[in-house]
Coordinates of C-alpha atoms and ligand atoms in Angstrom, one line a residue:
Chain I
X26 CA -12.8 -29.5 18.1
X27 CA -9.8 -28.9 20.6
X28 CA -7.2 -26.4 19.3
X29 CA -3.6 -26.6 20.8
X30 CA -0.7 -24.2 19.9
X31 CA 2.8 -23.8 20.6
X32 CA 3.6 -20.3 21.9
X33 CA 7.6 -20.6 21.4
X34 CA 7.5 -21.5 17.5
X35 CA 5.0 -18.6 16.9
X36 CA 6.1 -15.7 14.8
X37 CA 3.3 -13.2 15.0
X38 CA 1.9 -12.9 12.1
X39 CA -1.3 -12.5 13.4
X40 CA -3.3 -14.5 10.7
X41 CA -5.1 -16.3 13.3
X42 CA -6.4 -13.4 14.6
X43 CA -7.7 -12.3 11.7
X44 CA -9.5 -15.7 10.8
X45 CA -11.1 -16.4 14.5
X46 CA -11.2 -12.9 16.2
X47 CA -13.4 -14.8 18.5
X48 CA -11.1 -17.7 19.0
X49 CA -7.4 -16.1 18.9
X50 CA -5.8 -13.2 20.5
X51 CA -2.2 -11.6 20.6
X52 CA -0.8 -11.2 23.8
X53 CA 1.5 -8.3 24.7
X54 CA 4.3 -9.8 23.3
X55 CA 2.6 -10.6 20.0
X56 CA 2.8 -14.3 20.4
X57 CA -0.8 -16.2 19.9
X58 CA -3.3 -16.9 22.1
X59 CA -6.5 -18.8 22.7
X60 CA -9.9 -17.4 24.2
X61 CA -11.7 -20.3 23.7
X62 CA -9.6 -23.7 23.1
X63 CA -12.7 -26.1 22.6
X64 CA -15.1 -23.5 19.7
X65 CA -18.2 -24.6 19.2
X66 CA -19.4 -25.6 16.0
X67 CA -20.3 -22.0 14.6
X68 CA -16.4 -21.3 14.8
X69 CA -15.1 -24.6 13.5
X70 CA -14.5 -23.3 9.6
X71 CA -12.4 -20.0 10.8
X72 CA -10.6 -21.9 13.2
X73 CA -9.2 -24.5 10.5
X74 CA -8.4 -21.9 8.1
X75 CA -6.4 -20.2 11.0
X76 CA -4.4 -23.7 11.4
X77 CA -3.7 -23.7 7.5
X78 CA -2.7 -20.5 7.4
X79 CA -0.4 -20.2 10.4
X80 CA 3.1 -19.3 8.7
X81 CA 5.3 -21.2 11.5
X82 CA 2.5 -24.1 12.0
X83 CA 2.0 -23.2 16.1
X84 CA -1.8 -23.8 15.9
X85 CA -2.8 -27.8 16.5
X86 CA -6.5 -28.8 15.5
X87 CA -7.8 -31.8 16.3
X88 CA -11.6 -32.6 15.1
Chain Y
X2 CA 9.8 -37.1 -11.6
X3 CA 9.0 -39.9 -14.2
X4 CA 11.5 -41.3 -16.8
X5 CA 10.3 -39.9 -19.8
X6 CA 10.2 -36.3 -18.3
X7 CA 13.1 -34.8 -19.3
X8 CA 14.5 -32.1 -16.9
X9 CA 13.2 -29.0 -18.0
X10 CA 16.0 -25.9 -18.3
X11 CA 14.7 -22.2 -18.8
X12 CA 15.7 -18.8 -18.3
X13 CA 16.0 -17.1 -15.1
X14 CA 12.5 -15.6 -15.1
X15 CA 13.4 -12.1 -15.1
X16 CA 10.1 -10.0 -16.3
X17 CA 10.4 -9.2 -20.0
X18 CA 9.1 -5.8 -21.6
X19 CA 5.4 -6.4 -22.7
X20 CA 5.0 -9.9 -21.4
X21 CA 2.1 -10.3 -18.6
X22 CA 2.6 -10.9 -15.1
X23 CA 2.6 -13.9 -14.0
X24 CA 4.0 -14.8 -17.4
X25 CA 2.1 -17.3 -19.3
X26 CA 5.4 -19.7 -18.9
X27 CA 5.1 -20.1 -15.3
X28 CA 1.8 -22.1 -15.5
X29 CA 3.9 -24.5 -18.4
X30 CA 6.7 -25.3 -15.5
X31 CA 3.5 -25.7 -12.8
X32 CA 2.1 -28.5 -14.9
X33 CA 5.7 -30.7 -15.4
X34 CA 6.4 -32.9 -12.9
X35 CA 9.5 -32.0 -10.3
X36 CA 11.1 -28.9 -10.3
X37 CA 12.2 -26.5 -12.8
X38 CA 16.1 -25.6 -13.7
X39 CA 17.1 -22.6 -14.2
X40 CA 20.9 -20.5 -14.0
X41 CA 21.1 -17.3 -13.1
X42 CA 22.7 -13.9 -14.4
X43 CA 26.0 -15.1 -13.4
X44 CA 25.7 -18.6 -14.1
X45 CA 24.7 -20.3 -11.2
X46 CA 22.1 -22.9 -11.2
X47 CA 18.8 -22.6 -9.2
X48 CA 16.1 -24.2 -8.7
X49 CA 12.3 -23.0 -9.6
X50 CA 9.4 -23.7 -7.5
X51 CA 5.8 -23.1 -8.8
X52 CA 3.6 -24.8 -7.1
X53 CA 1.8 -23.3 -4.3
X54 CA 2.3 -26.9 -1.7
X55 CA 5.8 -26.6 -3.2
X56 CA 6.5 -23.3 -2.5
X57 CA 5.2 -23.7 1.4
X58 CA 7.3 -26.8 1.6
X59 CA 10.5 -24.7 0.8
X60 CA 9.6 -21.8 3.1
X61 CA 9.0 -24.2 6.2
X62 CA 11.9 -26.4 5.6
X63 CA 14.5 -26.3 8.3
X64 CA 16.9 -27.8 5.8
X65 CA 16.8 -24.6 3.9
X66 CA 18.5 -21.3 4.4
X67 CA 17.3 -17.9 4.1
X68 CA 21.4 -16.2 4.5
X69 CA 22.8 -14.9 1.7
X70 CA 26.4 -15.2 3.3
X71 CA 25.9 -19.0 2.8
X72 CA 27.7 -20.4 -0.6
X73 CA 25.3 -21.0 -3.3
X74 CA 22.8 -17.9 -2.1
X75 CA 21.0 -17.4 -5.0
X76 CA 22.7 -13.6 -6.6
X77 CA 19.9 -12.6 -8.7
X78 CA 21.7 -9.5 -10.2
X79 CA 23.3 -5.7 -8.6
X80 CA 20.8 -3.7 -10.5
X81 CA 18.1 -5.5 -9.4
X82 CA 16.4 -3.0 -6.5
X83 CA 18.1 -1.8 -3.6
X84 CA 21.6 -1.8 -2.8
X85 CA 22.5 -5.2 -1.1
X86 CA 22.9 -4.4 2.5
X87 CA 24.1 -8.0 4.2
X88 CA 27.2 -6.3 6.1
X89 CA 24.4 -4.8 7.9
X90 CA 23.6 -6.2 11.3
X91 CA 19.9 -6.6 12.1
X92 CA 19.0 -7.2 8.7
X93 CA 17.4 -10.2 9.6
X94 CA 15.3 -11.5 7.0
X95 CA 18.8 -12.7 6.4
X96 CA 19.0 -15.0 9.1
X97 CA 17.8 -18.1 10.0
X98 CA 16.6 -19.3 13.5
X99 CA 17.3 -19.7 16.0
X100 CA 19.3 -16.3 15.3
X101 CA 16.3 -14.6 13.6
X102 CA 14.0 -15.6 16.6
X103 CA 15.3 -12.6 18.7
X104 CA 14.8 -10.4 16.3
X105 CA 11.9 -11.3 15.2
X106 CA 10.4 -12.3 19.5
X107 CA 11.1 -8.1 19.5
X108 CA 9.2 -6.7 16.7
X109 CA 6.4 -8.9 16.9
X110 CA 4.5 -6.5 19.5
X111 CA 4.8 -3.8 17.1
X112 CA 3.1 -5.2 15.2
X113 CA 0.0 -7.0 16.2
X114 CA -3.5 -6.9 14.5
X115 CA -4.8 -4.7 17.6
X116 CA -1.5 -2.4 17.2
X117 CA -2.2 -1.2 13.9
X118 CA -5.4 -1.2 14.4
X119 CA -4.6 1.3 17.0
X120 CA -2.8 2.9 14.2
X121 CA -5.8 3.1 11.6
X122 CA -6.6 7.3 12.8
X123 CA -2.4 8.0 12.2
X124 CA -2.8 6.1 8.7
X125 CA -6.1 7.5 7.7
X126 CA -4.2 11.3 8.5
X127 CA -1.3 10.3 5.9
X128 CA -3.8 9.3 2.8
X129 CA -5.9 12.1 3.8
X130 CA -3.7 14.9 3.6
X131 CA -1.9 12.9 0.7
X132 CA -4.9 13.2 -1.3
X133 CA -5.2 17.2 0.0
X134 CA -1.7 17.2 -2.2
X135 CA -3.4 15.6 -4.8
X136 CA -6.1 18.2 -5.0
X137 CA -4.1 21.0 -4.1
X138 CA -2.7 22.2 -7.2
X139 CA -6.3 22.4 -9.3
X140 CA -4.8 20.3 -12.3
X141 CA -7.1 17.6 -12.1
X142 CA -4.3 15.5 -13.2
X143 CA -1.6 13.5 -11.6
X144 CA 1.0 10.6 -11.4
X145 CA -0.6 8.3 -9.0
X146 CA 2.8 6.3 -8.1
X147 CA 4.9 9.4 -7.1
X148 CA 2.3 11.6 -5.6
X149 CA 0.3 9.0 -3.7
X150 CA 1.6 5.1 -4.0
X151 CA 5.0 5.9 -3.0
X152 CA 4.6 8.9 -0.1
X153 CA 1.8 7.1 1.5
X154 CA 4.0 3.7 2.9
X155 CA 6.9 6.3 3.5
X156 CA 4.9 8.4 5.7
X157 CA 3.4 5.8 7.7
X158 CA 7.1 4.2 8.6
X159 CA 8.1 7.8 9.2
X160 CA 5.2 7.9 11.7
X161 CA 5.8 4.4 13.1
X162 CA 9.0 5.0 13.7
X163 CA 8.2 8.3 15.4
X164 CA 10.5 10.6 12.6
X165 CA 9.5 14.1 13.9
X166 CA 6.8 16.1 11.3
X167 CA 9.4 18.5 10.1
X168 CA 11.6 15.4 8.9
X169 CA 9.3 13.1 6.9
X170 CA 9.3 15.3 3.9
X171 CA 13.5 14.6 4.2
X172 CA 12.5 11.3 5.0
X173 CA 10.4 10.3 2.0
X174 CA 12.5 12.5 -0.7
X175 CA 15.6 10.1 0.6
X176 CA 13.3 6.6 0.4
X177 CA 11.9 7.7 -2.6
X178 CA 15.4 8.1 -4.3
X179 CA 16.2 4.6 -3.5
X180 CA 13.4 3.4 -5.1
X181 CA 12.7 5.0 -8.4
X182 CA 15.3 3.2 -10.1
X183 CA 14.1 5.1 -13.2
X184 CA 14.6 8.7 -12.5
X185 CA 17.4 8.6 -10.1
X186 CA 20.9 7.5 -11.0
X187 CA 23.3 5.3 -9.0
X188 CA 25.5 7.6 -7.5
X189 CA 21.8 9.2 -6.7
X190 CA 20.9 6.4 -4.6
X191 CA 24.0 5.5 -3.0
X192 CA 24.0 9.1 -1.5
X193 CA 20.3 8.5 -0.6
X194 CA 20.7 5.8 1.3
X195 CA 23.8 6.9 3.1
X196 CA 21.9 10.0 4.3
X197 CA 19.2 7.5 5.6
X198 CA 21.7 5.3 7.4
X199 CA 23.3 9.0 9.0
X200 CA 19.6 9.7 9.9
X201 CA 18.5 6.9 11.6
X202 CA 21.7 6.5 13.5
X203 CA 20.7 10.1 14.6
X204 CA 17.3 9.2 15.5
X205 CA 18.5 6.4 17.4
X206 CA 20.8 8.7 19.5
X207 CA 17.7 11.1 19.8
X208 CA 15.5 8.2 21.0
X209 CA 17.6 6.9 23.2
X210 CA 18.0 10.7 25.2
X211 CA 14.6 11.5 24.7
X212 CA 12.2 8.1 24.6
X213 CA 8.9 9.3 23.2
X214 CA 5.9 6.7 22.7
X215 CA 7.2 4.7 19.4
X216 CA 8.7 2.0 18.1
X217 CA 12.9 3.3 18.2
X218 CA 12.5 4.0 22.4
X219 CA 10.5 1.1 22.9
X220 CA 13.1 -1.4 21.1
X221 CA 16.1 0.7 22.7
X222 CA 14.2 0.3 26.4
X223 CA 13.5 -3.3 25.2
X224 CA 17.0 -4.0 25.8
X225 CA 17.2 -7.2 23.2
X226 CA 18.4 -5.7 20.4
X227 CA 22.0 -3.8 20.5
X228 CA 21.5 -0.2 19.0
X229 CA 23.8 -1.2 16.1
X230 CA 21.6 -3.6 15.1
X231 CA 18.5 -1.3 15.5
X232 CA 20.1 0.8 12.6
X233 CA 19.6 -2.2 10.5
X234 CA 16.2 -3.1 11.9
X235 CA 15.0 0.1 11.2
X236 CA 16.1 0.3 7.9
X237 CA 15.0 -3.2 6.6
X238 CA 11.6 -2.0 8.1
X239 CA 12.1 1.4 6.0
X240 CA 12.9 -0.8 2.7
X241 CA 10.7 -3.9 2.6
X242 CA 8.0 -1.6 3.5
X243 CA 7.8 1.0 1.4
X244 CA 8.3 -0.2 -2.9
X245 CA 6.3 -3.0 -1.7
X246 CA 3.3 -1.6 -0.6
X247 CA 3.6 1.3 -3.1
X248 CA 3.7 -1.1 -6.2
X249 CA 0.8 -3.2 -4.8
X250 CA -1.3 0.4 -4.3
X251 CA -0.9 1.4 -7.8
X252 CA -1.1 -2.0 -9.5
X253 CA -4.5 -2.6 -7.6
X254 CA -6.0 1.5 -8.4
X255 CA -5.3 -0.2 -11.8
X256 CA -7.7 -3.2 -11.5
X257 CA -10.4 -1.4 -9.4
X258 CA -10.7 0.7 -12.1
X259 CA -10.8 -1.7 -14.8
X260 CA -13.3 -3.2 -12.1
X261 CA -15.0 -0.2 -10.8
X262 CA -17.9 -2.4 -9.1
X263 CA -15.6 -3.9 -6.9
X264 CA -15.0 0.2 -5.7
X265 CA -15.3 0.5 -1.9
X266 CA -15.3 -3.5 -1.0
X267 CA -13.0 -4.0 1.5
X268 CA -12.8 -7.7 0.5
X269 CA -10.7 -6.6 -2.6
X270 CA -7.0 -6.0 -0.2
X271 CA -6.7 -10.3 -0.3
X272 CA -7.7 -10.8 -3.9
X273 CA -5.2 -7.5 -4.9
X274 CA -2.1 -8.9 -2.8
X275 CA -3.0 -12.4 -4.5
X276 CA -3.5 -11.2 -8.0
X277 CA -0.2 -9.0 -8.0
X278 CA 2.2 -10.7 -6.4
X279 CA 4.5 -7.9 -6.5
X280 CA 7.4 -9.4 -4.1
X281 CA 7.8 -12.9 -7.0
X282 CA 11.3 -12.9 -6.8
X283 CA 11.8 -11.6 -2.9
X284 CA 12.2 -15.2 -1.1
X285 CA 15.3 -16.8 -2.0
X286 CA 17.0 -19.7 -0.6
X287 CA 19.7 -21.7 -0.5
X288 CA 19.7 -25.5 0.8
X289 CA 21.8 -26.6 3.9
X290 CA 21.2 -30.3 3.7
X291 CA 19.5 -32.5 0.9
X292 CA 16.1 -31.9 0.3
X293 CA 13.2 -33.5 -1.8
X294 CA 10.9 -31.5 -3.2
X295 CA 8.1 -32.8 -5.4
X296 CA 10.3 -35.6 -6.5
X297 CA 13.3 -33.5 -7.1
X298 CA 16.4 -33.7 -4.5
X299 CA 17.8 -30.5 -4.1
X300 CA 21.4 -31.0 -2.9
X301 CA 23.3 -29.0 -0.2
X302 CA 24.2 -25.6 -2.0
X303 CA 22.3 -25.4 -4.6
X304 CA 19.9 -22.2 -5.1
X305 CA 15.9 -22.1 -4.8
X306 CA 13.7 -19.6 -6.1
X307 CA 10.1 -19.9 -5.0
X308 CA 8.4 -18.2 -7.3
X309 CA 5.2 -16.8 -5.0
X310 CA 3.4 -15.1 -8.3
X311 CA 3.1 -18.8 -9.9
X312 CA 2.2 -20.2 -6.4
X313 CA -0.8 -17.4 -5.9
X314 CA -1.8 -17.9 -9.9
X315 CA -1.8 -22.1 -9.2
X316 CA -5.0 -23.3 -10.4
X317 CA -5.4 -26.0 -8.2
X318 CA -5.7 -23.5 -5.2
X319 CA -7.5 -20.7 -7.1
X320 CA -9.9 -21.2 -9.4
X321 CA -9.6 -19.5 -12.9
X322 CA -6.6 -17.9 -10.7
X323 CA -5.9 -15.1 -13.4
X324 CA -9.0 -13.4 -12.5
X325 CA -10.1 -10.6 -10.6
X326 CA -12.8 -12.1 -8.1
X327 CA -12.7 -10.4 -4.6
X328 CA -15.4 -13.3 -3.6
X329 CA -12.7 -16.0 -4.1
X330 CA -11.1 -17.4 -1.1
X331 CA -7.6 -15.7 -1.6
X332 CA -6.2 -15.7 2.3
X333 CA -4.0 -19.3 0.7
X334 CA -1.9 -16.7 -0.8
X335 CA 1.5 -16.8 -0.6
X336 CA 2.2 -13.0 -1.4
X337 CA 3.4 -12.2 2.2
X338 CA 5.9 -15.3 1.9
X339 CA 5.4 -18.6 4.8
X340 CA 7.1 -19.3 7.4
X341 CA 8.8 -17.6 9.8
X342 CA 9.7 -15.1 7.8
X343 CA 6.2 -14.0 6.6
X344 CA 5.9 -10.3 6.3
X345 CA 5.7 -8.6 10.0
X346 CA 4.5 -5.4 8.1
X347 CA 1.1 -7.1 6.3
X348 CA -1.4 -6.5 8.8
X349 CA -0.1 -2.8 8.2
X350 CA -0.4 -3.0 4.6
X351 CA -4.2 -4.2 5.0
X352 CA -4.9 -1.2 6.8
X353 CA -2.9 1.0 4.2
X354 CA -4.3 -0.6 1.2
X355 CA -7.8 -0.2 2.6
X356 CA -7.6 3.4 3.2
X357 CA -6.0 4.2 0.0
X358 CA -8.3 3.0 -2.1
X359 CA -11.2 4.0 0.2
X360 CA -10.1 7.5 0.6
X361 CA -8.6 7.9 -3.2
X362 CA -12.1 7.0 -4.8
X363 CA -14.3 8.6 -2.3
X364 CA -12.6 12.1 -2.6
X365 CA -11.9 11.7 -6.4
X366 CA -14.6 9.4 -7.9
X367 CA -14.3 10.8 -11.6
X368 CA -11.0 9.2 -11.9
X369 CA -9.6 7.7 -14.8
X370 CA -6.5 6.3 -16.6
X371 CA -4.8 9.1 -19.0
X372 CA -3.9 6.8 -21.2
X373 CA -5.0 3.1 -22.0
X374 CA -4.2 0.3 -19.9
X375 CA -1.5 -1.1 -22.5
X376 CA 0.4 1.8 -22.5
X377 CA 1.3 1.6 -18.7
X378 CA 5.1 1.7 -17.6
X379 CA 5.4 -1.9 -16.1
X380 CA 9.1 -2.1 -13.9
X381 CA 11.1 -5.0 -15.9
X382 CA 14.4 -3.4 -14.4
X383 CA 13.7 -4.3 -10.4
X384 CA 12.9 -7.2 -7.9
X385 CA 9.0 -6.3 -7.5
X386 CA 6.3 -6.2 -10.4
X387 CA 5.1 -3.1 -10.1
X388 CA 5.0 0.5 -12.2
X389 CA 7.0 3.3 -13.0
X390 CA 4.0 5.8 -12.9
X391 CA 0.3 5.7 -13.4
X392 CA -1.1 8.8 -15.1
X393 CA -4.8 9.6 -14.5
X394 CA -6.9 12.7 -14.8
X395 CA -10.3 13.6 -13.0
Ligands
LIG402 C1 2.3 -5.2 0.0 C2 3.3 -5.0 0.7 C3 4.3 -6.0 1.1 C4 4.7 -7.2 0.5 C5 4.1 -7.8 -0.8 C6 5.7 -7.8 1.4 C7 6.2 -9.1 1.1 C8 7.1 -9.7 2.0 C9 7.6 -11.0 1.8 C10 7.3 -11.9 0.6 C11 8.4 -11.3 2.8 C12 9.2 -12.6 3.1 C13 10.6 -12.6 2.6 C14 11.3 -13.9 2.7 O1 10.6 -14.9 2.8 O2 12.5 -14.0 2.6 C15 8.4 -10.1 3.7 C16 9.1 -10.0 4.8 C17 9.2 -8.9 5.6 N1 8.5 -7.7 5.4 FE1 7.1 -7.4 4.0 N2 5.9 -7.0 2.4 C18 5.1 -5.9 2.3 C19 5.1 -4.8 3.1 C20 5.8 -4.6 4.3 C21 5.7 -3.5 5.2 C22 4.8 -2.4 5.2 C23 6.7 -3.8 6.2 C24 7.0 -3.0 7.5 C25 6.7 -1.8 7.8 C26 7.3 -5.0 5.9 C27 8.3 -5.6 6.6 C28 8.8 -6.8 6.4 C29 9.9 -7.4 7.2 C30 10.6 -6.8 8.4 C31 10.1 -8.7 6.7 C32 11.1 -9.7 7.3 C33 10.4 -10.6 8.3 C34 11.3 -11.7 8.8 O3 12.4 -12.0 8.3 O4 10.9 -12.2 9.9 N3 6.8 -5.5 4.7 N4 7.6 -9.2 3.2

C-alpha cells in the first residue's frame, strides 16, 4: 500500500488524522502530512477510510 | 432517468410542524431515479439531491458554485435564521476557489486536530462552570437549550477568539439574541448583531495594539487576510458555530436519554452528528456550467439543494439508517458538508459534544425529560433542525 497526497488541494479538515493517527499528521500550517507513506498491513483499513473521507480528495491510495 | 419516470415535482422541503426529521418523504425522492424538482418560496426552481454519492458529487464539482451573488443562488427565504450577511467581506463560505483558498490556507492552523486538542482543558472549564450555573440556583430544574446548549459553543468562540472574561457574558447575551428566533423579535436581532459587528471591529483594533496568544493577533500578524475581512471571518466563525453545535447538543441529550446505555460512550459524537443532521438545508448551490447528476443535467443557473439529512439517513450507506446505533460506521456522514468547504469548526465540535455530554450526565445523572418526548418544541421556523428548549428536571 503506497499513499500519495497533494498538499496544495488540501483543506484541513483533519479527517485523516483522525482515521490514521499513526499514518497522518498536520503540519503547522494545517495542511496534511504523512509519517509513514508505505503502512503496513495493520494500518491498511484506517488508511482507506482516510482516502474516502478526505473532503478535497488530496490523499492517493494505491493497493 | 428512464422514460417512464415522470419527473417528480414537490415542495420545497421546509420542516413541517409535527412531521419527523428526516421526513419520511425524503427516502420516496432517494428511491426515484434522477433528481428531484422542487421551487422555492419565491418561485424559483431547484434542484434536490438525496442521495449520499449524489450529494458528494455536488459538493466536489468544480462546475458548481457555492456564491450567493451568482444569478440563480438558491434564496431559501429572509426569516429563515440569521440575517443574510453577503455584503460582508470574509464571509467566505460564500466563495469559491481559488478565492476561498486564502481564506481558508489561513484558518486552517487554527484549527487542527492537535490545536483543539490543545484546547480540550479551556473547553472542559466552559461546560464545567456551565453546569456550576446549572446547579447553582437549587431548582433541580432547567431549560437545557438556553442554559447549557446555547452558552456552551458561545463561550468557547468567545475563548477562541480571545474576548476578555468580563466580555463573554455581553458576548453570548448578543449571539444568543440572533439565534432564538423565538423569543427575540426582529428589530431585537438586528440591534444584536450590529452590537457584535461594533464589537469585533473593537477587538480587532484591541488585537492589533495589544497581540495576546489567540486566534484575532495571530491572523492580524499573519498578514493574509486584510482586517476588514477579519471582521467577517470572525463573525462567520461566531455564527456557523454556535446554533449549530447548540442544536446538535440538545437534540443528542434527547437520544442519550431515550438511550441511556449508550451514556458516557464517546463513540456516540459520529452517530449524533449523523442521526441529526441539524445543518439539512445549509449547503446550497448554484451551477456554473452544465452538470449531470445521476442522470439529470443540471443546466448553468439553476439552483441545487443537497439535502445532507437524506444523504446521512440513505440506506445504502447506513444500515436501518433511522436508528440510533453508536457501533455503526457513521464517519460517511455528510453532516459537516464535502468538499472544500467542510466545516473547519468540527474537530471543535467533537471535543464540545464530548464534554457536554460527559460532564452533563456525570454531574447530574438523575436527569430526565419534564415532559414526554412528543411534546418537545422542534424549530420548523429556521435553517437547522434543532429545538426551541428542552425542559428537564433532576
Ligand atoms: C455541530 C455543529 C456544526 C455543524 C453541523 C456544522 C455544519 C457545517 C456545514 C454543513 C458546513 C458546510 C457549508 C457548505 O457546504 O456550504 C460548515 C462550514 C463551516 N463551518 Fe461548521 N458546523 C458546525 C459547527 C461549527 C463550528 C463550531 C465552527 C467554528 C467555530 C464552524 C465553522 C464553520 C466554517 C468557518 C465553515 C465554512 C468553511 C469553508 O467555507 O471553508 N462550524 N459547517
Amino acid at each position: 500500500m503506497r499513499i500519495t497526497v497533494t498538499t496544495g488541494t488540501c483543506v484541513g479538515a483533519g479527517q485523516c488524522v483522525l482515521s490514521a493517527p499513526d499514518v497522518f499528521d498536520q503540519d503547522d500550517n494545517g495542511v496534511v502530512e504523512v509519517l509513514d507513506a508505505e503502512p503496513g498491513p495493520a494500518q491498511a483499513e484506517q488508511v482507506r477510510l482516510a482516502g474516502q473521507l478526505c473532503p478535497s480528495g488530496s490523499i492517493a491510495v494505491t493497493e | 432517468m428512464t422514460d417512464t419516470e415522470e419527473q417528480l415535482v414537490v415542495d420545497f422541503p421546509l420542516r413541517k410542524p409535527g412531521e419527523v426529521f428526516p421526513p419520511p418523504r425524503y427516502e420516496e425522492y432517494r428511491h426515484r431515479e434522477g433528481l428531484v424538482l422542487s421551487y422555492l418560496p419565491d418561485g424559483k426552481p431547484v434542484w434536490l439531491v438525496t442521495r449520499h454519492a449524489a450529494v458528494r458529487e455536488i459538493l466536489t464539482s468544480k462546475k458548481i458554485s457555492s456564491n450567493p451573488d451568482r444569478p440563480g443562488f438558491p434564496n431559501i427565504g429572509e426569516t429563515m435564521g440569521v440575517p443574510r450577511q453577503d455584503q460582508i467581506p470574509g464571509w467566505f463560505v460564500g466563495l469559491d476557489p481559488p478565492e476561498h483558498d486564502r481564506f481558508r490556507k489561513a484558518l486552517i492552523p487554527e484549527f487542527t486536530v492537535r490545536r483543539i486538542r490543545d484546547m480540550r482543558p479551556q473547553i472542559q472549564d466552559v461546560v464545567t462552570r456551565v453546569v456550576d450555573g446549572l446547579l447553582a440556583d437549587g431548582n433541580r430544574s432547567a431549560d437545557l437549550i438556553n442554559d447549557f446548549a446555547l452558552p456552551i459553543p458561545s463561550l468557547v468562540i468567545s475563548a477562541l477568539l480571545g474576548v476578555p472574561k468580563a466580555d463573554r457574558e455581553f458576548f453570548e447575551s448578543r449571539t444568543r439574541t440572533l439565534v432564538n428566533i423565538r423569543q427575540s423579535t426582529d428589530a431585537q436581532r438586528d440591534l444584536a448583531s450590529r452590537e457584535l459587528l461594533r464589537y469585533i471591529n473593537r477587538l480587532l483594533e484591541i488585537k492589533a495594539k495589544w497581540p495576546g496568544d489567540d486566534l484575532p493577533s495571530r491572523l492580524l500578524q499573519g498578514g493574509v487576510l486584510a482586517p476588514q475581512e477579519l471582521t467577517g471571518v470572525l463573525l462567520l466563525l461566531l455564527i456557523a458555530g454556535h446554533e449549530t453545535t447548540a442544536n446538535n447538543i440538545g437534540l443528542g441529550i434527547v437520544t442519550l436519554l431515550e438511550n441511556p446505555q449508550w451514556i458516557g460512550d464517546d463513540r456516540v459524537v459520529e452517530e449524533l452528528l449523523r442521526l441529526h443532521s441539524v445543518a439539512d438545508l445549509v449547503s446550497l448551490r448554484v451551477a456554473v456550467e452544465d452538470v449531470e447528476i445521476c442522470g439529470q443535467v443540471i443546466k448553468a443557473g439553476e439552483g441545487i439543494v443537497p439535502l445532507v439529512a437524506a444523504a446521512n439517513h440513505d440506506d445504502g450507506v447506513f444500515a436501518c439508517p433511522h436508528m440510533f446505533n453508536p457501533e455503526r460506521s457513521a464517519k460517511q456522514h455528510v453532516a459537516f458538508g464535502y468538499g472544500v468547504h467542510q466545516c473547519l469548526g468540527q474537530n471543535l465540535v467533537r471535543v464540545e459534544m464530548e464534554l457536554a455530554y460527559r460532564t452533563l450526565f456525570e454531574r447530574i445523572p438523575g436527569l430526565s425529560l419534564a415532559a414526554g418526548p412528543d411534546g418537545l418544541p422542534f424549530k420548523y421556523d429556521g435553517v437547522l433542525h434543532g429545538l426551541h428548549e428542552l425542559p428537564v428536571r433532576w
